[in-house]
Amino acid sequence: MTREQAIQEIIEENNRRNEVVYAKFDPISGYGSVGERLKVVIDDFPIQMQWLPVEMVRVPLVRQLVECGSIRAFLEENIGVEYSDEDRLKVIEQFVRLRFRYDFAFWAATQVYIKNKDGGVDVLFRLTRPQRRFVERLESLRKSDKPIRIILLKARQWGGSTTSQLYMAWLQLIHRMGLNSLIIAHQGSGSDEIKDMFDRMIKAYPVEMLHKLGEAYSDNEPKFIGVGKSGSIFRVPQRNCKIKIGTAERPDGCRGGDYSLVHLSEVGLWKATEGKKPEDIVRSACSGVLYRPYTMIVYESTANGTGNFFQREYDEAKKGHSQFEAMFVSWFDIEKYSLKIGDVEAFAANLYDNRNNDNVTSSREESGKYLWWLWNKGATLEAIHWYILERAKYNEHASMASEYPSDDIEAFVHSGTMVFDKYKVDAFDKCCKEPRYIGEVYADADEGKNALKNLRFSEDRQGMLWIWDLPETVCQRGQGGARTVFAECSHGCAGCETDEDEKVTDRYLTVVDVGGRSAKADWSVIVVFDRLFMADGGKPVVVAQWYGHLDIDLLAWKAAQVAAFYDNSKLVIESNTLETHDKERDVDGDQSQFILNQISGIYPNLYARKQSEEDILQGLPTKYGFHTNVATKPMVISTLVKVIRENMYIERDRRCLDEYLTYEKKQNGAYGAVIGKHDDLLMTRAIGLHICFFEMPLPKFIKRRGRYKPIKKKAVSAATI
């Protein structure tokens, strides 16, 4: 592709992106609104053409109206009454109430007044693009009869808090009687803003809409009543519900009770007070919320560094280890962060020409390489133009990223120097994917002499072993001729058979990073590399991974089982934790010799450190395991830097890429994860890839000799591979 063609392609793609960003959205007709919609036409309805939620069209009244095509036909043909304006208005009112129930965007755009940020009179609440994304996520959970649990990481000033609070109000005022809500702001000014928002909304809200259709009411009846002397609790008597507004600055006023809906705002900014940490406030507020439909808990915040409660909870949700779903809204998802460009072609040309340029002339600008990364992330040219001008306000990237993060990794800013090039790390993402199988490897025993007998893999969604490719030795479509399949051919071949005359040496490598047994400890990781393609100049591939918490001795035996399952692969156990006294991990002294020597007596291919001539002469015992220290850690990290820079292996787990992006060289020169982050996956790659490239010979295809037979892997049930 020529330069001119590339530039033209950028412009065309930018036009496509702008069409999406500025796609027509009309909450009144429903065109382009939230959720799946169906176009309907009712000739004598005030809005003749509407795009209704599909769930609403299934309601008998709506379905019959649509089939008749007019209110008149519906009244005369379906109801059997003579048409009148009075009856027409009754049908319209019932229809509108139904739509309020099924269409949050319509309800908000017709009934909910909020403060006009530009000044002047209050305005109706019309969802912006990121707000529609947020509501779509909320509605997806509600419509599935699931509890709503979301952790929202966001850029500033797009109305995420307002959307969350008004969605809760919608559930209270439209859906269920007696739903109580609790809102906790960061500080007092925030709670005042929330109180003001509800005051404005309720003041303009029609009294009759707080009552059932046909129910008697008075225009003068109170709609928002203070409860008690605190000034923080309010009732909507018509709906038998209350709204409590508190602040993290006064945690004693944030205790939950009979609340079903909880919104915690700017959680990342909450400060610990005497006797009260943010997690204590959250626990107190949310403990009474049952895990059932029509309950809702939202933690929402901009990022505020790492190591805090909000960052930890977001990471756990992102990994799928939490009740909560993680959601991120970048700055370029927000329409207003965009600026018109005079000469689009010249701007696109400059972006393309500098796509590999790392140089900057000022600390108040980003490199051409970073701007190209923004383009590949999905930003429009107009958004990038805005970013360039806004960036000039800030003296460093971290300050800009905390206000306007481009992704959820960047949002949690850091102070150290990142070890790995983020652009090179991104290149690994295309090969990452969900595992083909999830389960565990089992044997006749969990430890000891029978721990490797009758090895088998059983699928189990609760298992901690992820498998992308099952172990394989001979397959008709493998490189260089026939190969054997022990459990399944990864090429999908039908009829592959074992060839016991040939085997592959040094094919698999299994590496273990030892964590702890408790939930607060570091994760333990067992990763398996397939080195087959290195024989022909290819790349090692991550094919399996165990990730969890387990007693250290049982973890070592589990690693031996995984290694044995993968053709008696070389087993490398990082021995630092085994050799360290660590109360958190319930380790008492040096267990390495005892545990690893036990395993070495059963498992024949355990990694041992190289002994010096002096050690051999003195008859010192073999030391098993890889010891990470001041000499070996820089060595394996340097190898990993090179491997990532030159894209020398194939990664499958995106969580590992996140660890690469949050790994730093600290001010004292030491390597480690950013505070609050982990490097367990990373270290297995660092150790494993160093051994892959520098310590193990290349795989070879050789003839079997003697009585050696391959280990057989057995399937034992319908749920077993």
XYZ file of C-alpha atoms in Angstrom, residues 130-131 133-135 137-138 149-155 158-164 263-268 297-303 310 314 317 324-330 412:
45
model
C -21.328 6.944 26.861
C -24.471 7.201 28.997
C -23.468 2.468 26.700
C -23.817 2.471 30.478
C -27.611 2.114 30.397
C -25.093 -2.593 30.377
C -27.556 -1.911 33.231
C -23.344 -5.217 40.023
C -21.007 -2.882 38.110
C -17.660 -1.227 38.827
C -17.399 1.781 36.522
C -13.973 3.265 35.762
C -14.360 6.485 33.829
C -12.933 9.636 32.391
C -19.711 12.625 31.132
C -22.528 12.134 33.609
C -21.911 8.588 34.810
C -22.985 9.448 38.370
C -26.134 11.213 37.218
C -27.061 8.290 34.956
C -26.606 5.775 37.774
C -24.539 3.906 44.302
C -21.054 4.701 45.608
C -19.589 7.732 43.846
C -15.877 8.483 43.290
C -14.835 5.501 45.423
C -11.233 5.823 44.235
C -24.770 -1.828 43.465
C -22.537 0.463 41.415
C -19.020 1.510 42.411
C -18.085 4.434 40.184
C -14.923 6.526 40.085
C -12.119 8.080 38.155
C -8.813 6.378 38.906
C -11.213 0.786 44.000
C -11.848 -3.186 39.477
C -14.011 -7.698 38.410
C -19.246 -7.307 39.745
C -18.747 -6.564 36.066
C -15.994 -4.121 35.124
C -16.811 -1.291 32.736
C -14.456 1.382 31.393
C -15.312 4.610 29.579
C -12.373 6.306 27.822
C -4.220 3.732 37.070
